[in-house]
mmCIF file of C-alpha atoms and ligand atoms in Angstrom:
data_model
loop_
_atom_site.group_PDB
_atom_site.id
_atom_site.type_symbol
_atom_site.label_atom_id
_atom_site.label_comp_id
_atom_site.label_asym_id
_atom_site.label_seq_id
_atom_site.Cartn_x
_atom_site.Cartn_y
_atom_site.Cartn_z
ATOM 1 C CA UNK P 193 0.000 0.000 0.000
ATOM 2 C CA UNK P 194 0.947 3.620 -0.770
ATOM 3 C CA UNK P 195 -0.637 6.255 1.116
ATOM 4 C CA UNK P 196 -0.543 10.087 0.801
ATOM 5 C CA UNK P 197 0.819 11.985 4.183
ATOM 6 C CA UNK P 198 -0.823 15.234 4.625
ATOM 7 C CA UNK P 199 2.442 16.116 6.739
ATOM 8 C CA UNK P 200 5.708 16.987 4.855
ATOM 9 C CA UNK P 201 9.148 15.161 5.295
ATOM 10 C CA UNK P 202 11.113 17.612 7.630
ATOM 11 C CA UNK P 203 8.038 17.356 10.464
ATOM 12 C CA UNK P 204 8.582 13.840 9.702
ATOM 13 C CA UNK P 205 12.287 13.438 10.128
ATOM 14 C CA UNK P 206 12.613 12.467 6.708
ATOM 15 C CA UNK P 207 14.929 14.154 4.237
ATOM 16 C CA UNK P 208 16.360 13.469 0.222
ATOM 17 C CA UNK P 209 20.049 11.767 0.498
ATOM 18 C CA UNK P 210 22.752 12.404 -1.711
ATOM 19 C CA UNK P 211 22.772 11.049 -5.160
ATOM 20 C CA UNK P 212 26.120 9.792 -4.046
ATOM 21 C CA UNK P 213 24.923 7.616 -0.966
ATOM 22 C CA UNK P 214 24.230 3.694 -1.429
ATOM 23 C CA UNK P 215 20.797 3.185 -3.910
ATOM 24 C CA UNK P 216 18.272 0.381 -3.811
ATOM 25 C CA UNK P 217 18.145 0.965 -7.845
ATOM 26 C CA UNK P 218 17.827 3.907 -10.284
ATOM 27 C CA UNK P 219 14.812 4.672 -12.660
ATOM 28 C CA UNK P 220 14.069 4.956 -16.553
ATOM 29 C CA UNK P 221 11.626 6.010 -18.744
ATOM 30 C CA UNK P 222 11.750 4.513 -22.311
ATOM 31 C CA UNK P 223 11.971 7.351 -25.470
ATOM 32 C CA UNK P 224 9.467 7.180 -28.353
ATOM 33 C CA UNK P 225 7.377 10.530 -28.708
ATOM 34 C CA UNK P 226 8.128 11.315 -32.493
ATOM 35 C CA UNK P 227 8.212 15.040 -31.775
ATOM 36 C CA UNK P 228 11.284 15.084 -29.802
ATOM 37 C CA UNK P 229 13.138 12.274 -30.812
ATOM 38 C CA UNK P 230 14.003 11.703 -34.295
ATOM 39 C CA UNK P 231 13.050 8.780 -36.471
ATOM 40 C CA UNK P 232 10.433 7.865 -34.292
ATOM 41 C CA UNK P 233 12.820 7.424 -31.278
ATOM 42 C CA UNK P 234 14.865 4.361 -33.149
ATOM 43 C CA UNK P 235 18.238 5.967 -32.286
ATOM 44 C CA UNK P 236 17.065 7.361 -29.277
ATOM 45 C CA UNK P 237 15.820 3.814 -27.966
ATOM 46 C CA UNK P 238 19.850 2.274 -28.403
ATOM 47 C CA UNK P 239 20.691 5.111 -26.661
ATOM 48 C CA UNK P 240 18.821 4.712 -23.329
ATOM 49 C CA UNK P 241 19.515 0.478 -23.685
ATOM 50 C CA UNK P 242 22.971 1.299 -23.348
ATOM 51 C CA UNK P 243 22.512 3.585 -20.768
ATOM 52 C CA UNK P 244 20.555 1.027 -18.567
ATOM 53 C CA UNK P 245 22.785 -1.698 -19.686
ATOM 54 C CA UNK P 246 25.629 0.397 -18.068
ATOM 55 C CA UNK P 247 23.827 1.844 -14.952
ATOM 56 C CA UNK P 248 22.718 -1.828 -14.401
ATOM 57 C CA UNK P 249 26.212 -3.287 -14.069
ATOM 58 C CA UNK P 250 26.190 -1.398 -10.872
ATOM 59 C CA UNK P 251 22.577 -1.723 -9.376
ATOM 60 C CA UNK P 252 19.335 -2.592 -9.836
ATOM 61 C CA UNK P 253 17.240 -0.852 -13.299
ATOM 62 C CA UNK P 254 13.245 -0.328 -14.199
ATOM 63 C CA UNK P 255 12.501 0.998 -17.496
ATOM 64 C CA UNK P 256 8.519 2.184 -17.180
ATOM 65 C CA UNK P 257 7.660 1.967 -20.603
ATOM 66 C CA UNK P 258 4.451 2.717 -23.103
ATOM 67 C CA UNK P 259 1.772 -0.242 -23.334
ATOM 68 C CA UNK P 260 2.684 0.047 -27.159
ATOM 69 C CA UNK P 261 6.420 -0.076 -26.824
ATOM 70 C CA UNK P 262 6.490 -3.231 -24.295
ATOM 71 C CA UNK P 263 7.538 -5.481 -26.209
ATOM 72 C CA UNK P 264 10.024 -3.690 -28.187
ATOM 73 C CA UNK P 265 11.490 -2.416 -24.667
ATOM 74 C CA UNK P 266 11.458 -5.861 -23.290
ATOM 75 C CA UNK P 267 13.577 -7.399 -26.378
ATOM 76 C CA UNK P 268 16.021 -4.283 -26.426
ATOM 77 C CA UNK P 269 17.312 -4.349 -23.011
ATOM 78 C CA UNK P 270 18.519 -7.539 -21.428
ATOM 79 C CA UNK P 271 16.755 -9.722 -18.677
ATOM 80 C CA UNK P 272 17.983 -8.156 -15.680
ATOM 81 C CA UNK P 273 16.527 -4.974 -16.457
ATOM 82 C CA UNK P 274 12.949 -4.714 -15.235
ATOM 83 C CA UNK P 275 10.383 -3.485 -17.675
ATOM 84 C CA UNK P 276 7.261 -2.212 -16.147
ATOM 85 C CA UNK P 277 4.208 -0.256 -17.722
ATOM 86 C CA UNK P 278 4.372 2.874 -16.753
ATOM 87 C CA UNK P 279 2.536 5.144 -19.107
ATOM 88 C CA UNK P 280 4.278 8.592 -19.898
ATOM 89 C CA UNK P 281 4.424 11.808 -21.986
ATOM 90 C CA UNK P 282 8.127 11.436 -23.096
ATOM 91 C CA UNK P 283 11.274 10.194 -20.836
ATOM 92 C CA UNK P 284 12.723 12.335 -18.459
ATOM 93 C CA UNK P 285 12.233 10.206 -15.448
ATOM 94 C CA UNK P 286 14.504 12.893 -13.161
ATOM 95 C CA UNK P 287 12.368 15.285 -13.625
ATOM 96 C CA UNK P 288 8.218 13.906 -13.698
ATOM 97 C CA UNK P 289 9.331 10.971 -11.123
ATOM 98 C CA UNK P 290 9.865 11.332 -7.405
ATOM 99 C CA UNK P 291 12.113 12.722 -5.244
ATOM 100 C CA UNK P 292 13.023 9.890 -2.349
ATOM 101 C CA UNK P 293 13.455 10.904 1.192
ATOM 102 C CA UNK P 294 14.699 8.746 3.960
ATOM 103 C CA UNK P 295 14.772 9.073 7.616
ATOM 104 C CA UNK P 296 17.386 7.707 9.960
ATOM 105 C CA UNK P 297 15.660 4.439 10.698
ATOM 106 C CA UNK P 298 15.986 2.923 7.186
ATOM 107 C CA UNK P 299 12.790 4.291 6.197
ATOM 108 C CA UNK P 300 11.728 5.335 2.287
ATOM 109 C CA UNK P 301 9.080 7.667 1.194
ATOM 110 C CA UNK P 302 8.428 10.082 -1.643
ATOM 111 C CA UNK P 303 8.322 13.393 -2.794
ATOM 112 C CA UNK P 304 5.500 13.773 -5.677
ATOM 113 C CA UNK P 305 5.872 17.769 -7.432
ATOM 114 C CA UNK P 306 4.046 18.900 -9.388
ATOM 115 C CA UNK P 307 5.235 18.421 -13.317
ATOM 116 C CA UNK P 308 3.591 20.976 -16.103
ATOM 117 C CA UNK P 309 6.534 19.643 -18.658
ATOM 118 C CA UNK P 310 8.985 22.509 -18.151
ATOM 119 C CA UNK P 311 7.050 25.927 -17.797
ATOM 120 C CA UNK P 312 3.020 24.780 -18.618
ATOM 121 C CA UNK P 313 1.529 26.922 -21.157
ATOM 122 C CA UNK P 314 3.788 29.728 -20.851
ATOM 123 C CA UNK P 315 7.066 28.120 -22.022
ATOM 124 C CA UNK P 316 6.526 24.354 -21.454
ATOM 125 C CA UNK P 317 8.106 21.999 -23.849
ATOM 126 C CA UNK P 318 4.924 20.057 -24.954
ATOM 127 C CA UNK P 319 0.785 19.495 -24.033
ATOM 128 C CA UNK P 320 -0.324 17.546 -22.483
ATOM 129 C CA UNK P 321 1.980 16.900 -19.770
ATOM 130 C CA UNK P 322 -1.132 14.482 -17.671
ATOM 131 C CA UNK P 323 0.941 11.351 -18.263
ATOM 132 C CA UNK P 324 3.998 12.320 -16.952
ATOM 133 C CA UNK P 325 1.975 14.150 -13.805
ATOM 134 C CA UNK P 326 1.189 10.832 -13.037
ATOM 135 C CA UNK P 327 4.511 9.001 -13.066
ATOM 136 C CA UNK P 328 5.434 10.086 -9.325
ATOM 137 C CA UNK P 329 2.852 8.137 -7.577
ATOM 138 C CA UNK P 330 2.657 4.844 -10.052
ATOM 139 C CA UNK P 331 6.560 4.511 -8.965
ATOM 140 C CA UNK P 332 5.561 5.168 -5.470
ATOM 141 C CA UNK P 333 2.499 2.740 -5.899
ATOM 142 C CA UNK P 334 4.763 0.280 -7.575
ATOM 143 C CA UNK P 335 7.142 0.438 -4.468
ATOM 144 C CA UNK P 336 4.396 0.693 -2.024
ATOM 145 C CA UNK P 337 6.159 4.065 -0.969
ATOM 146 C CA UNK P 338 4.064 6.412 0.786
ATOM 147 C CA UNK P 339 3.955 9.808 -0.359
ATOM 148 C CA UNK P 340 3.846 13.743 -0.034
ATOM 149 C CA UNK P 341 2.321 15.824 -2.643
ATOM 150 C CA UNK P 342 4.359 19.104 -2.630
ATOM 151 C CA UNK P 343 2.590 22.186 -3.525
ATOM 152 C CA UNK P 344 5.439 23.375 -6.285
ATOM 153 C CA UNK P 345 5.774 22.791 -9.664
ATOM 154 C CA UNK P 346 9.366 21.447 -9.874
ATOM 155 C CA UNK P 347 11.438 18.647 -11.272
ATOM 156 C CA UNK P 348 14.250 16.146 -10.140
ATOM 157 C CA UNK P 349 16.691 17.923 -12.645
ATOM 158 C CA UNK P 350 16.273 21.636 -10.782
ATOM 159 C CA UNK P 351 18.007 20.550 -7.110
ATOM 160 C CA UNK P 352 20.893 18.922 -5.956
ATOM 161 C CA UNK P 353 21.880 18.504 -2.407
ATOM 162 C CA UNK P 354 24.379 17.305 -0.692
ATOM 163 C CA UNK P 355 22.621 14.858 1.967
ATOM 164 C CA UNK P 356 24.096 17.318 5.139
ATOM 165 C CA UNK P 357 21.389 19.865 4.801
ATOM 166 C CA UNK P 358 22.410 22.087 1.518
ATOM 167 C CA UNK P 359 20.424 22.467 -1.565
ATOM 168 C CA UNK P 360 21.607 23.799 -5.018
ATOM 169 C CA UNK P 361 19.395 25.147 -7.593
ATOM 170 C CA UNK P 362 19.204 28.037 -10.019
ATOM 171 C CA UNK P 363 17.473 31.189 -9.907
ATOM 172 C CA UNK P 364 16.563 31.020 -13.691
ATOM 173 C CA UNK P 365 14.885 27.889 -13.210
ATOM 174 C CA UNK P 366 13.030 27.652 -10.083
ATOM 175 C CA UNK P 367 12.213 31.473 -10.494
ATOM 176 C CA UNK P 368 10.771 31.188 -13.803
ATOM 177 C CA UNK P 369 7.494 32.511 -14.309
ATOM 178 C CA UNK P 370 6.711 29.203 -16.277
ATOM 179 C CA UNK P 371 6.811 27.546 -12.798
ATOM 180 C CA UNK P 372 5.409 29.014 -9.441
ATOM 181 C CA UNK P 373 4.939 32.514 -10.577
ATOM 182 C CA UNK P 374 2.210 32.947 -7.611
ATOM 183 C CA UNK P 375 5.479 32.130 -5.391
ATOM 184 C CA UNK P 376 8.227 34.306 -4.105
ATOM 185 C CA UNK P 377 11.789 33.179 -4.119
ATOM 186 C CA UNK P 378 11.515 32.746 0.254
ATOM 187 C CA UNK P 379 8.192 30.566 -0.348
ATOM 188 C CA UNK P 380 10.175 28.538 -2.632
ATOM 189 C CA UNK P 381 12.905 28.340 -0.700
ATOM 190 C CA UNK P 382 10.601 27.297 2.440
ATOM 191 C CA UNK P 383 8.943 24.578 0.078
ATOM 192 C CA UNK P 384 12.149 23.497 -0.492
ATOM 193 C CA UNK P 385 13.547 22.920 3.160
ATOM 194 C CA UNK P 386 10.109 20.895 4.346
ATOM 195 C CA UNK P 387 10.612 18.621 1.425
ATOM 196 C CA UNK P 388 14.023 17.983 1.067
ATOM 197 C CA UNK P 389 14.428 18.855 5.019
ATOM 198 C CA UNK P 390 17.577 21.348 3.956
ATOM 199 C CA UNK P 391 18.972 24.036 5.875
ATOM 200 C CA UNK P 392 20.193 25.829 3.501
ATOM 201 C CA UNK P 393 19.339 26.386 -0.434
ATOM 202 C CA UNK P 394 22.116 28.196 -2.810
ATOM 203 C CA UNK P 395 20.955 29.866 -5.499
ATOM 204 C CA UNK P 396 23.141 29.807 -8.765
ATOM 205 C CA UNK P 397 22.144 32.631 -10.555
ATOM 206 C CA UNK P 398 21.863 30.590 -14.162
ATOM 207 C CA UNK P 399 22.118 26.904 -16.011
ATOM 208 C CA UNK P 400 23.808 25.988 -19.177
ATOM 209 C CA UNK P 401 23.266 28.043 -22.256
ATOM 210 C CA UNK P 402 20.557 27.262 -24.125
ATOM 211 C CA UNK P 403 19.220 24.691 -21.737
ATOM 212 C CA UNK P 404 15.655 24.172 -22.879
ATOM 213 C CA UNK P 405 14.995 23.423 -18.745
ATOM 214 C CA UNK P 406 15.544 26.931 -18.018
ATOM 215 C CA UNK P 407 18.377 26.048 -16.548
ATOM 216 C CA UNK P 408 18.382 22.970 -14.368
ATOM 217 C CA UNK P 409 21.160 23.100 -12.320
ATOM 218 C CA UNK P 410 21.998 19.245 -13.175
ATOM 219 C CA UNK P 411 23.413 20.355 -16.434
ATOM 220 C CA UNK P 412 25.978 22.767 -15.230
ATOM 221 C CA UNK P 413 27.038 21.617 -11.787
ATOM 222 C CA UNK P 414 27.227 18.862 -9.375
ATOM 223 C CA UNK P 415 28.075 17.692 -6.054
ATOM 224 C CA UNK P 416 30.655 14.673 -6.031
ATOM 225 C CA UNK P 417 30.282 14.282 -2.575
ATOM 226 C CA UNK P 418 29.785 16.903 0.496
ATOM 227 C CA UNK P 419 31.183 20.141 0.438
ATOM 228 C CA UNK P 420 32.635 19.324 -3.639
ATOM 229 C CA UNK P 421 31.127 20.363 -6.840
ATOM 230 C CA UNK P 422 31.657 19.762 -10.134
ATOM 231 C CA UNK P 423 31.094 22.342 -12.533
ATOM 232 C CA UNK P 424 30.766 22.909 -16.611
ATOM 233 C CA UNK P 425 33.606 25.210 -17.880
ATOM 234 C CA UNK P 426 34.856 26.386 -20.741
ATOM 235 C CA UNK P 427 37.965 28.745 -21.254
ATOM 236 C CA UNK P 428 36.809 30.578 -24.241
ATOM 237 C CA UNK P 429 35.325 33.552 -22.864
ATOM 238 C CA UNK P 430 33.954 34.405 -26.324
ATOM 239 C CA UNK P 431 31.522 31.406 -25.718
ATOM 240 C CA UNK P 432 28.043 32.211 -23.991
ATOM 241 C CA UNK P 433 28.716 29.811 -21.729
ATOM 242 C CA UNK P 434 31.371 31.226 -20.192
ATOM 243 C CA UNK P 435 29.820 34.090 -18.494
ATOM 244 C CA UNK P 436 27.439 31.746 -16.650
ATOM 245 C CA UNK P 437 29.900 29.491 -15.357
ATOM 246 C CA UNK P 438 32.419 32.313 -14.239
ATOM 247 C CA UNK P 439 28.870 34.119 -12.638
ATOM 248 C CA UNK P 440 28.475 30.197 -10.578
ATOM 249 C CA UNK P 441 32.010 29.731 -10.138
ATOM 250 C CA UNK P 442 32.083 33.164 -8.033
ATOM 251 C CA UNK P 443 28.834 32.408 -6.589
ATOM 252 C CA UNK P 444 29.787 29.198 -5.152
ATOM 253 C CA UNK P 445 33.342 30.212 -3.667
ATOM 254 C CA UNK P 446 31.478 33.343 -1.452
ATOM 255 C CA UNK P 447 28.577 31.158 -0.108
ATOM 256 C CA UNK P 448 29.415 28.494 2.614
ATOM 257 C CA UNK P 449 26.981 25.588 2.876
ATOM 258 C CA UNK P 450 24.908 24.404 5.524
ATOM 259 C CA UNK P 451 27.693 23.126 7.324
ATOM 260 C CA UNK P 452 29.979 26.514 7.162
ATOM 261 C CA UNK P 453 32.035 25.026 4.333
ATOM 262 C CA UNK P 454 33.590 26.980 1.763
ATOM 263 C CA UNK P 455 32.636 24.270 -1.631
ATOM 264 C CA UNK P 456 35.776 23.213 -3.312
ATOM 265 C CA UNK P 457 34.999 23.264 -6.836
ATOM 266 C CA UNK P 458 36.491 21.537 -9.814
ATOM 267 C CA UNK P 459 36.057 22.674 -13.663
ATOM 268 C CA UNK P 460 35.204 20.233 -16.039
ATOM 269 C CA UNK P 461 35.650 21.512 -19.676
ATOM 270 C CA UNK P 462 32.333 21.376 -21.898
ATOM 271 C CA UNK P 463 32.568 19.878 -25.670
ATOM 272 C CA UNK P 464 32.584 22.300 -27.850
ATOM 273 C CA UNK P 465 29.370 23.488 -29.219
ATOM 274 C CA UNK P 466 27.421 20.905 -30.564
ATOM 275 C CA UNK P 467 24.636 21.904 -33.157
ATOM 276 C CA UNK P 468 21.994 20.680 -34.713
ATOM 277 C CA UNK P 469 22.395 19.003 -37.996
ATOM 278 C CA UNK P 470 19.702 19.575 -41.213
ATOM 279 C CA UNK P 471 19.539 15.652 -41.250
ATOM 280 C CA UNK P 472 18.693 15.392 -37.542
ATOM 281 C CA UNK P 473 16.398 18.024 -37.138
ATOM 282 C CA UNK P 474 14.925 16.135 -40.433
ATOM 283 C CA UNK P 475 13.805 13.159 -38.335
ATOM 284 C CA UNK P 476 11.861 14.879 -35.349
ATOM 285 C CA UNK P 477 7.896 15.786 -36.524
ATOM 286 C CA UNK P 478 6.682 19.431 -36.145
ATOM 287 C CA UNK P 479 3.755 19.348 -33.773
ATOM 288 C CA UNK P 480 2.357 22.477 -32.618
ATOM 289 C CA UNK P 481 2.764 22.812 -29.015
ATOM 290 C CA UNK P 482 5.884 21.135 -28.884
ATOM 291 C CA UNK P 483 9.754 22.705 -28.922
ATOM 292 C CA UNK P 484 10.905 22.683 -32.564
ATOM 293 C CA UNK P 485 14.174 21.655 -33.550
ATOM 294 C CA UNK P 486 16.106 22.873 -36.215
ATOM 295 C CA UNK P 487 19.071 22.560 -38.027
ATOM 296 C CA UNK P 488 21.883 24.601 -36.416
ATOM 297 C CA UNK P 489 20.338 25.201 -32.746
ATOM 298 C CA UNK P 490 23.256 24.778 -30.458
ATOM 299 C CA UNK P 491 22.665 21.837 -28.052
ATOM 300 C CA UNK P 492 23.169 22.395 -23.974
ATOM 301 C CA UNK P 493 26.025 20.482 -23.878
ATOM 302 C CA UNK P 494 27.716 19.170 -21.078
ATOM 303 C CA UNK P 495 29.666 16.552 -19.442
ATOM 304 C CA UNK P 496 28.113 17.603 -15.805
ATOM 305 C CA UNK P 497 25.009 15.706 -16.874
ATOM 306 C CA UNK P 498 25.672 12.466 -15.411
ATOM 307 C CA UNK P 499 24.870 9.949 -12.825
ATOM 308 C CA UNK P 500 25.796 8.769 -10.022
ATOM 309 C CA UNK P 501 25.402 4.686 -9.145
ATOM 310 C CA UNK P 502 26.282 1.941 -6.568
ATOM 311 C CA UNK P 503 30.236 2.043 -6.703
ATOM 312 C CA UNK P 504 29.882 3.740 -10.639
ATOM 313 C CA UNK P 505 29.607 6.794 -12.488
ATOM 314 C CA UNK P 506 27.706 6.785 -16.169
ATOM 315 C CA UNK P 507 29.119 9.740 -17.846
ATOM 316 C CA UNK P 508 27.948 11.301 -21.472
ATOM 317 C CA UNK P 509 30.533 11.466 -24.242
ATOM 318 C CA UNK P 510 29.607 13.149 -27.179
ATOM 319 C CA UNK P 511 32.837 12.271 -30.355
ATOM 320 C CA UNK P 512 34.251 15.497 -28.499
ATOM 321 C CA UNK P 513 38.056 16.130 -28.447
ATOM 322 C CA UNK P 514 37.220 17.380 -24.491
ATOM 323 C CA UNK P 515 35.748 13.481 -24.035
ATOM 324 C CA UNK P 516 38.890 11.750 -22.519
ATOM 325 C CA UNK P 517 39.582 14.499 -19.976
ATOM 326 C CA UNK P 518 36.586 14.503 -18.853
ATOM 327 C CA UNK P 519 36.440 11.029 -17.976
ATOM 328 C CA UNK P 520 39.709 11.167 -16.908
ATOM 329 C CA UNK P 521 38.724 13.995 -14.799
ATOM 330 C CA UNK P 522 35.751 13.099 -13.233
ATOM 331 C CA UNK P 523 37.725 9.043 -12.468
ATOM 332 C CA UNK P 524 40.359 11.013 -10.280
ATOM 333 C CA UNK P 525 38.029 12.750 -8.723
ATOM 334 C CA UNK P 526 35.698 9.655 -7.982
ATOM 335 C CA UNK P 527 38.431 7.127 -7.019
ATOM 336 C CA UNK P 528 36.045 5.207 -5.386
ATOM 337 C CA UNK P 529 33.902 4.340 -8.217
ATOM 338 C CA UNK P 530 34.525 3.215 -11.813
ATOM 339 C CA UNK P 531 33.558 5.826 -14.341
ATOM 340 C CA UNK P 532 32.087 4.592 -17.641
ATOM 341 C CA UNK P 533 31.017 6.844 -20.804
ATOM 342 C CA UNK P 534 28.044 5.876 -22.626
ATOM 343 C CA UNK P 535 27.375 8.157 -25.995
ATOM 344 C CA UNK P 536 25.073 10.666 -25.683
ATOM 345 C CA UNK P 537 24.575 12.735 -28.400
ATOM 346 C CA UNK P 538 21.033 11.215 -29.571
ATOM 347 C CA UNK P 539 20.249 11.742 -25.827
ATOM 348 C CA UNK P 540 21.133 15.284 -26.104
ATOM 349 C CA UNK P 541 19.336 15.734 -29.269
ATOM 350 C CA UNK P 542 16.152 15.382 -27.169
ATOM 351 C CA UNK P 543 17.120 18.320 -24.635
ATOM 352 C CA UNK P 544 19.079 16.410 -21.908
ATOM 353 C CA UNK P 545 20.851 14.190 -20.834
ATOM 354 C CA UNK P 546 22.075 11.007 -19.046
ATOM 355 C CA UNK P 547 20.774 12.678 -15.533
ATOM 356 C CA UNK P 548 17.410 13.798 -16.573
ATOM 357 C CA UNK P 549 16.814 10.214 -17.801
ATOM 358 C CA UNK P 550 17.570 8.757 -14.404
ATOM 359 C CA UNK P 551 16.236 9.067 -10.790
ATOM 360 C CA UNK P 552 18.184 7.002 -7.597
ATOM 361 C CA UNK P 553 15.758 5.080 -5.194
ATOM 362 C CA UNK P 554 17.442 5.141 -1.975
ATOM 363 C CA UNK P 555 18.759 1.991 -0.317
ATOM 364 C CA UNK P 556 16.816 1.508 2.976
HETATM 365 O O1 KQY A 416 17.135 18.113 -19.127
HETATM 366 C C1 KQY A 416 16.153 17.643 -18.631
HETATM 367 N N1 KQY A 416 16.108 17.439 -17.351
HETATM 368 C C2 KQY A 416 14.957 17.338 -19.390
HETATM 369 C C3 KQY A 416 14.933 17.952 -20.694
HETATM 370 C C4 KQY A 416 13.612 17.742 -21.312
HETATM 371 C C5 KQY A 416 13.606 18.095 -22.699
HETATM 372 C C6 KQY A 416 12.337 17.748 -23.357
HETATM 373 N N2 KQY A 416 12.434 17.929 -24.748
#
């Protein structure tokens, strides 16, 4: 059974871990809209497979899936992966599933926001969005989790924290007037500490150029574990990027988190720009209502956009001369895990990337 608290988690003693702490299993949601991924999600499809193929080495996978892409799902990824019907807009499981929270006795519960597909009808990326409202509570249901419905339109993709009371998000996304625009930043910021049970939430002033999110944090920064972030970077300061990872770079060395820390934080060179190509943008439909693509748009790019398993690290590559030192990067400083690169492009192609696609269950 699943039942919905009327309480929230911090009365409750119950508060979202770190991505980086032990998981009972991470997430998916299989690709196929023909609007956002091209050729009817074919390439799209190998994509995620080898995605969950990879996560899966290191933990436990469900891929919710379509009724009427069951069986294709089922003979695409390989036995061990469970494939469960979950029905669904499109596939960004980070951001329309829940948000776990845990309290200190081993118990698991869930945090269901609300999901109006990036912004609703004033910048959202598609209608309808009811599907994906749902996902939440069928994982919850499908866990027999019990859950809180949070009164803030927000998804998985927009926070990070750090599991010792410090959130990260970005004023361009969770202010957006897409989102909570009957909200001020300090009721926000109170909606986030009862549901998460933070202390304290830093506010990056922007994400990643040309992030269709609005700039979910997950694509420019991350923590690695307390107190240490990762961050996108590039050194040309001709680049648009640039000015919004020099404006988070500064913001994060003057803030100290919850626990008085000054973050140490470690660059991590973007690919260069990756755009659009006339044959790609060829094989996604035009449906009004939904985010064209065309030929030339610059992708939001970045290696940041990765995730975090059971003794592993799944990491995008993207055919980028910046690839290996990323990976070689981001293995240093994750000695504890082993750091695999899956690519990413045709993830990328659909306006995210391998972070957005997944969501951790806690272990409990
Ligand atoms: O980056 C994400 N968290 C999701 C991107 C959604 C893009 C939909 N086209």
């Amino acid at each position: 059974m699943s039942i919905t608290l009327e309480s929230t988690p911090r009365a409750d003693g119950f508060s979202m871990p770190a991505e980086f702490a032990p998981h009972a299993g991470t997430w998916m949601l299989w690709p196929q809209r023909p609007d956002n991924w091209r050729l009817g999600g074919k390439p799209a499809q190998k994509a995620f497979a080898a995605v969950a193929t990879a996560i899966a080495q290191f933990e436990p996978l469900t891929m919710g899936v379509n009724a009427n892409q069951y069986m294709n799902a089922r003979q695409m990824l390989p036995p061990h992966i469970r494939v469960v019907e979950i029905s669904n807009n499109d596939a960004w499981l980070r951001d329309c599933g829940p948000t776990f929270v845990t309290n200190d006795k081993g118990d698991v519960r869930g945090v269901d926001w609300s999901f109006n597909a990036w912004g609703g009808l004033y910048n959202g990326l598609y209608f309808p969005w009811d599907l994906d409202e749902a996902v939440a509570q069928k994982v919850l249901e499908i866990e027999r989790v019990d859950r809180y419905k949070a009164p803030l339109v927000l998804e998985g993709g927009s926070i990070h924290v750090d599991g010792e009371g410090t959130c990260i998000t970005t004023a361009e996304c969770l202010l957006s007037p897409g989102r909570n625009p009957d909200l001020s930043k300090d009721e926000i910021e109170t909606h986030l500490k009862n549901y998460l049970n933070v202390e304290k939430v830093l506010w990056v002033p922007r994400g990643v150029f040309h992030d269709e999110t609005t700039g979910h944090v997950d694509n420019i920064l991350c923590y690695l574990r307390p107190g240490v972030v990762a961050l996108t970077w590039t050194d040309d300061k001709s680049d648009p990027q640039y000015e919004r990872s020099a404006e988070a770079y500064e913001y994060l060395m003057s803030q100290p988190d919850a626990k008085g820390r000054r973050l140490e934080v470690h660059k991590i060179h973007q690919p260069n720009p990756i755009l659009i190509t006339s044959e790609e943008a060829g094989g996604v439909d035009t449906v009004e209502g939904s985010i064209p693509r065309e030929a030339g748009d610059r992708m939001a790019a970045s290696y940041i956009n990765f995730y975090l398993c059971n003794g592993g690290a799944v990491i995008p590559s993207f055919d980028d001369p910046h690839d290996a030192a990323a990976l070689e990067t981001l293995q240093n400083l994750l000695p504890d895990r082993r750091v695999v690169s899956v690519p990413a492009r045709e993830i990328l192609l659909g306006g995210g990337n391998i972070h957005c696609i997944t969501q951790q269950q806690p272990k409990n």
